Coordinates of C-alpha atoms and ligand atoms in Angstrom, one line a residue:
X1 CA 0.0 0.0 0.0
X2 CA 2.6 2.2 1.0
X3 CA 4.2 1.9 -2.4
X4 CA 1.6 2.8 -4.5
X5 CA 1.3 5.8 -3.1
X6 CA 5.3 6.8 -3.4
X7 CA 6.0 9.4 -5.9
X8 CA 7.2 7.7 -9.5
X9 CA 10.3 9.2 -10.2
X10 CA 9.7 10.0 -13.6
X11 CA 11.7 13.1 -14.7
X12 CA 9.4 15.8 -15.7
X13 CA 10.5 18.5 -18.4
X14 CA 8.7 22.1 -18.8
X15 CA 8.8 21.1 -22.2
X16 CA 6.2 19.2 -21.6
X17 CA 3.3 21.7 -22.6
X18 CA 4.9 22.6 -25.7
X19 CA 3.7 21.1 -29.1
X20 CA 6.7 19.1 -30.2
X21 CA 6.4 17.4 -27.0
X22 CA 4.5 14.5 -28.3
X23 CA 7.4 13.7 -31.2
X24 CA 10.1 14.6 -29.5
X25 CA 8.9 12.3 -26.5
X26 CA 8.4 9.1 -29.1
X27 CA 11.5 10.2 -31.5
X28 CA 13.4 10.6 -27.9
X29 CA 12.1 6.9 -26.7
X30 CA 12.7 5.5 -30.6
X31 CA 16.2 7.4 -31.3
X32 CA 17.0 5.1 -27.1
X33 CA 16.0 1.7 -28.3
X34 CA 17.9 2.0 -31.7
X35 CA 20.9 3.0 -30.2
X36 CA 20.9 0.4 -27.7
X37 CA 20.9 -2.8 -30.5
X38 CA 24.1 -3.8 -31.4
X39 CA 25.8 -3.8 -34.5
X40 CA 27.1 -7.1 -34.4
X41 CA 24.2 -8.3 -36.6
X42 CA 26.0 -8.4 -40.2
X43 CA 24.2 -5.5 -41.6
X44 CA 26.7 -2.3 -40.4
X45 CA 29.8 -2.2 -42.3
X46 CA 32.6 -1.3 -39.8
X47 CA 34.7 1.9 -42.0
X48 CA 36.4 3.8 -38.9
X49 CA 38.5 2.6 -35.7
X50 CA 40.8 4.4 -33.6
X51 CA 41.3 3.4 -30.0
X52 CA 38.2 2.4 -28.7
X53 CA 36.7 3.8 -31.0
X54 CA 34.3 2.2 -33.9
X55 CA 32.2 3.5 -36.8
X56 CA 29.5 1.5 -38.8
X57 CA 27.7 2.3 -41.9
X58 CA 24.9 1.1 -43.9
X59 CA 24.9 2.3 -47.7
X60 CA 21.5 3.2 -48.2
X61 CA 19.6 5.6 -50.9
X62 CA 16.6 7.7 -51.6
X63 CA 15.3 9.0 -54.4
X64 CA 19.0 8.7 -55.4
X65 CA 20.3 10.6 -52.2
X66 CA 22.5 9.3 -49.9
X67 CA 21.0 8.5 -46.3
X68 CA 23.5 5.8 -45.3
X69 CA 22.5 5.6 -41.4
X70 CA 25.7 5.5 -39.1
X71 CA 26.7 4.3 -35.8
X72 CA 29.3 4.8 -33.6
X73 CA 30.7 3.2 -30.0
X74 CA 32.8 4.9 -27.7
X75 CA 34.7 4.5 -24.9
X76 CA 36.4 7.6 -22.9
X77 CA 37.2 7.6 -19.3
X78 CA 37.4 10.4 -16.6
X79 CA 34.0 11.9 -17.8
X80 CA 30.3 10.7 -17.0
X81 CA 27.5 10.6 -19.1
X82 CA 25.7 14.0 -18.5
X83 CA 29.5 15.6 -18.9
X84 CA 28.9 14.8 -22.4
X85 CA 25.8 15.3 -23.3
X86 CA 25.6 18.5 -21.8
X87 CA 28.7 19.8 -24.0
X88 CA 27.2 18.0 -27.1
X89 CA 23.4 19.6 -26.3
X90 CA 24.7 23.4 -25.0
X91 CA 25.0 26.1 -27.4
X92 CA 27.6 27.7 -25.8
X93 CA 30.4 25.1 -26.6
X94 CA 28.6 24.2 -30.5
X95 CA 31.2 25.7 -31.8
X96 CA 34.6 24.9 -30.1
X97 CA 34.3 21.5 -31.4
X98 CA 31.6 20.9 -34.2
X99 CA 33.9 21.8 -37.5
X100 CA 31.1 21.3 -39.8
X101 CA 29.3 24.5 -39.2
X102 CA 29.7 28.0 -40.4
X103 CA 26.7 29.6 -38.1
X104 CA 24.9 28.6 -35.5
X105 CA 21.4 30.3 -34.1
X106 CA 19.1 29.4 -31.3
X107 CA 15.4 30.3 -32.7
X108 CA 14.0 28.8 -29.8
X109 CA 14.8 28.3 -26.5
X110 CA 11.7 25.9 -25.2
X111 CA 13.2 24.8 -21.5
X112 CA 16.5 24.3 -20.4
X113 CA 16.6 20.6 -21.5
X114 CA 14.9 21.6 -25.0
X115 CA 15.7 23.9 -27.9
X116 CA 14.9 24.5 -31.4
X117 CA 18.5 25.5 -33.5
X118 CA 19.3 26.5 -37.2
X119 CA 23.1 25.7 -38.4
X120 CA 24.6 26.7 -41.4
X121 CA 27.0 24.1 -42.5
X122 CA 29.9 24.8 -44.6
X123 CA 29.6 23.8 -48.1
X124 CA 30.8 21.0 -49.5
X125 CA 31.8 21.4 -53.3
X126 CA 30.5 20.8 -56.3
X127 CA 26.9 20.8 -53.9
X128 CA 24.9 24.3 -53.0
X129 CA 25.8 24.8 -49.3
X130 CA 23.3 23.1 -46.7
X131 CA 21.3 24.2 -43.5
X132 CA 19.5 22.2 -40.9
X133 CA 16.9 23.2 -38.4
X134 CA 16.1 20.9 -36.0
X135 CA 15.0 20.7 -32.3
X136 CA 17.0 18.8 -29.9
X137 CA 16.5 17.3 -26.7
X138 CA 18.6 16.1 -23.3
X139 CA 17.1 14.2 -20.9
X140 CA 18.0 11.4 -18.4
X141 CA 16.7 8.3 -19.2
X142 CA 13.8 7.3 -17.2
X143 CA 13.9 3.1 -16.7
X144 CA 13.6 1.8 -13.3
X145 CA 13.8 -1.8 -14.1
X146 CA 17.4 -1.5 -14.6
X147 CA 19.4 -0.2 -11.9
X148 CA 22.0 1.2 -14.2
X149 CA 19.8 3.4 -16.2
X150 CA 19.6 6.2 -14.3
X151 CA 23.2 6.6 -15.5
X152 CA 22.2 7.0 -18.8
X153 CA 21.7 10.6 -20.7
X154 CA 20.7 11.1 -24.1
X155 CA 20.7 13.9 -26.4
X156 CA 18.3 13.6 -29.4
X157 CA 18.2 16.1 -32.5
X158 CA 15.5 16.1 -35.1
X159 CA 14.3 17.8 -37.9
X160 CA 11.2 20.5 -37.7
X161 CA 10.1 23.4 -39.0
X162 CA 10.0 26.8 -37.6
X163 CA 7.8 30.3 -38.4
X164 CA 11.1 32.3 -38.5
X165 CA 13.4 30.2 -40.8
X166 CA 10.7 28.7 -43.3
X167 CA 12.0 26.3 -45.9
X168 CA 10.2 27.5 -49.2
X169 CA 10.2 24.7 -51.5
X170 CA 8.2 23.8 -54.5
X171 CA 10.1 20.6 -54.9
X172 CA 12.8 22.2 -55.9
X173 CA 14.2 23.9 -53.2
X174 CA 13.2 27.6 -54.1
X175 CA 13.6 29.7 -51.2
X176 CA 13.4 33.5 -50.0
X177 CA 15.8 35.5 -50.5
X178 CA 17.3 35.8 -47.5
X179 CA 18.5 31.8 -46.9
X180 CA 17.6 30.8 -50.7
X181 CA 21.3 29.5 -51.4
X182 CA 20.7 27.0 -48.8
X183 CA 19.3 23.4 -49.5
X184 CA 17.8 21.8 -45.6
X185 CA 19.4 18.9 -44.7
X186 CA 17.3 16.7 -42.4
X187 CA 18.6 15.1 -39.3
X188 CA 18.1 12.8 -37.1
X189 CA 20.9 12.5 -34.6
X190 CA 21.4 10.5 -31.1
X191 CA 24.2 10.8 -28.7
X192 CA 23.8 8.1 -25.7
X193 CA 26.4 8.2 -22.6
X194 CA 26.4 5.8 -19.6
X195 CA 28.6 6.4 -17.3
X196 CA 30.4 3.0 -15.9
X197 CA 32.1 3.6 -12.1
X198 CA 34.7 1.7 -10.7
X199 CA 33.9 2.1 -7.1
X200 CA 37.1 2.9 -5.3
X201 CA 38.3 0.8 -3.0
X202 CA 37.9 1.6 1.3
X203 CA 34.6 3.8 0.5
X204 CA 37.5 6.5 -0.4
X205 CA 35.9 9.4 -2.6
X206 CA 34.9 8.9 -6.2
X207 CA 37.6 10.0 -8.8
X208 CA 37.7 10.5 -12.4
X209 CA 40.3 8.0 -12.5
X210 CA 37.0 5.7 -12.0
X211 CA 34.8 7.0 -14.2
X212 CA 34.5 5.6 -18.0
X213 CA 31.8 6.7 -20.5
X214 CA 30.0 4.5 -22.7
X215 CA 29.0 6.6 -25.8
X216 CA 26.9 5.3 -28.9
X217 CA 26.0 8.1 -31.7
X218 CA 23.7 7.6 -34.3
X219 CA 22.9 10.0 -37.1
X220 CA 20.9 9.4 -40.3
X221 CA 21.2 12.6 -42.5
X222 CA 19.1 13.3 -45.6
X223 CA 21.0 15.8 -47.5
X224 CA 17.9 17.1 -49.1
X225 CA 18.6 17.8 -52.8
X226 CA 21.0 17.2 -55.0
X227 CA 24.7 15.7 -53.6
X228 CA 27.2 13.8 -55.9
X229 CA 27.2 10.2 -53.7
X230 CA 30.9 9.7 -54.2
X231 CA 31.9 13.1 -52.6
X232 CA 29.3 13.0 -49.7
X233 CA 30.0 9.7 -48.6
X234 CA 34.3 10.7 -49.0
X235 CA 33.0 14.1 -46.6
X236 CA 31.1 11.5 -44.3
X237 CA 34.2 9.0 -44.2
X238 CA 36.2 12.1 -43.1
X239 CA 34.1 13.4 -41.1
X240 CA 32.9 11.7 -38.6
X241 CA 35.6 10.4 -37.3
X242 CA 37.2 14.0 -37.1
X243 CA 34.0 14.5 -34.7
X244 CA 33.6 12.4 -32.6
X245 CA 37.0 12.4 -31.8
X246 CA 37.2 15.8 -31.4
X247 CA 34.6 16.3 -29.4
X248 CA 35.2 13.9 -26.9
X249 CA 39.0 15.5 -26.2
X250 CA 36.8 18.1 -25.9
X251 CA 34.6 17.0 -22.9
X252 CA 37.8 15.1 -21.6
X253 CA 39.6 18.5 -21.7
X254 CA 36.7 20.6 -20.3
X255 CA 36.1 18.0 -17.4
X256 CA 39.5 17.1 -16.2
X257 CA 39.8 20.0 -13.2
X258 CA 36.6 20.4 -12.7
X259 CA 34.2 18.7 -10.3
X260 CA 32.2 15.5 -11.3
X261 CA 28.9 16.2 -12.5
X262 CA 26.6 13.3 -12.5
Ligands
6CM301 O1 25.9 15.5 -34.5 C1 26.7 16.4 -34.9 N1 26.4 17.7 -34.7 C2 25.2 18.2 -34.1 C3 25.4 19.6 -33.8 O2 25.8 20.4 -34.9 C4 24.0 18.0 -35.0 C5 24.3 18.3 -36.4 C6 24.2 17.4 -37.4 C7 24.6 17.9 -38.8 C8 24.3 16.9 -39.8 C9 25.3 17.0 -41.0 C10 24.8 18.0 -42.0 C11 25.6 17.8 -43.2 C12 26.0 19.1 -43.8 C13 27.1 19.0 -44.7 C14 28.4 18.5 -44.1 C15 29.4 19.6 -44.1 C16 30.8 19.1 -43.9 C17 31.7 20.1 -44.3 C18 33.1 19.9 -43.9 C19 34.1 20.6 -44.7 O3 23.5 16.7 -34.7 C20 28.1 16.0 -35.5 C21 27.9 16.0 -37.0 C22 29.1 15.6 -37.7 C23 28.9 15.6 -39.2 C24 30.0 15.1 -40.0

């Protein structure tokens, strides 16, 4: 009796009211369970590996467009989970390590786990220069029935539409003005962390030294429009790697004198 009546400790976002929340809930759940299958399965064709770390394609089309979904595993130690997803979600540090963009706006700031950006990304030649507005999400994940979940964070971005950045197109990508030389890319991009602890030995104090982060990233990217397939998939092979690299030493770097935030 006393049990039912205990609070579910479900984590509540002020998002909540607004009118993504619905598909940025299910995309949030989705993007989770995706991420959390394995790769071992024959169908994800490893192309990167350095350290610990491992990259996976699939070659996949539409409409003649390159969509080939990726995945990537991780391991870094001396940073926990919500370390990196918070770099990888704030604004504020978007641009010390992502080397893809040339600008980067925040239409919409929804709560503080939830917001709504536009990028400009640089161009890639022969192809017209790209931008992407998508909303993107961090939250803890919410799974009592395993006991290590609560040290898992995720940090979902997905593709939307906004009133003040409005993608004209009559099929063709004609656009205002303003942002016509862009073509929209659309996203959508997970970044999962669980953070592994060592506990030290004695009960002494939690170190980095005994942290280690388990990071998956997914991203499936539609470029839009028109993209030679050779030279996108040469920019992707490049790429990626180049990120999530960097972005990690990043968080690493960021981390290292600083308190442990959990
Ligand atoms: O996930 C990544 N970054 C996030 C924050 O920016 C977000 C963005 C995804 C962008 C999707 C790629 C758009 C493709 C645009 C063209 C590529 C330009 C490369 C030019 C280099 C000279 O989820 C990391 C994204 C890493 C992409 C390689």
């Amino acid at each position: 009796e006393r049990l039912k009546s205990m609070p579910v400790s479900v984590p509540r976002s002020q998002a909540q009211s607004h009118v993504l929340w619905p598909e940025i809930d299910r995309i949030t759940a989705e993007q989770l369970h995706y991420a959390r299958q394995g790769v071992g399965e024959g169908v994800w064709e490893l192309f990167a590996e350095d350290g610990e770390m491992r990259m996976y394609k699939r070659e996949e089309e539409v409409n003649g467009l390159v969509v080939d979904p990726l995945k990537a595993v991780h391991t870094v130690k001396g940073v926990t989970g919500f370390e990196m997803c918070h770099y990888f979600f704030s604004p504020d540090y978007r641009l010390d390590w992502e080397t893809t963009i040339e600008q980067m706006k925040v239409l919409e700031k929804v709560s503080d786990d939830t917001m709504i950006f536009l990028q400009i990304h640089k161009r890639v030649w022969p192809a017209s220069q790209r931008d992407a507005l998508f909303w993107s999400h961090l939250r803890q994940v919410p799974d009592s029935r395993d006991p290590d979940a609560q040290n898992i964070w995720i940090v979902c971005n997905h593709s939307t539409e906004h009133h003040s950045a409005p993608e004209k197109s009559n099929g063709k990508y004609i656009r205002e003005k303003s942002n016509g030389k862009y073509i929209r890319v659309f996203l959508t991009v997970a970044l999962v962390c669980q953070t592994m602890i060592e506990p030290p030995k004695n009960g002494a104090q939690i170190t980095r030294d005994d942290l280690t982060c388990k990071i998956t990233y997914c991203s499936v990217v539609n470029p839009g429009g028109w993209a030679p397939a050779s030279v996108l998939r040469a920019v992707y092979k490049r790429e990626y790697p180049k990120f999530l690299k960097k972005f990690t030493h990043y968080v690493y770097d960021q981390c290292k004198n600083k308190p442990i935030r959990f």
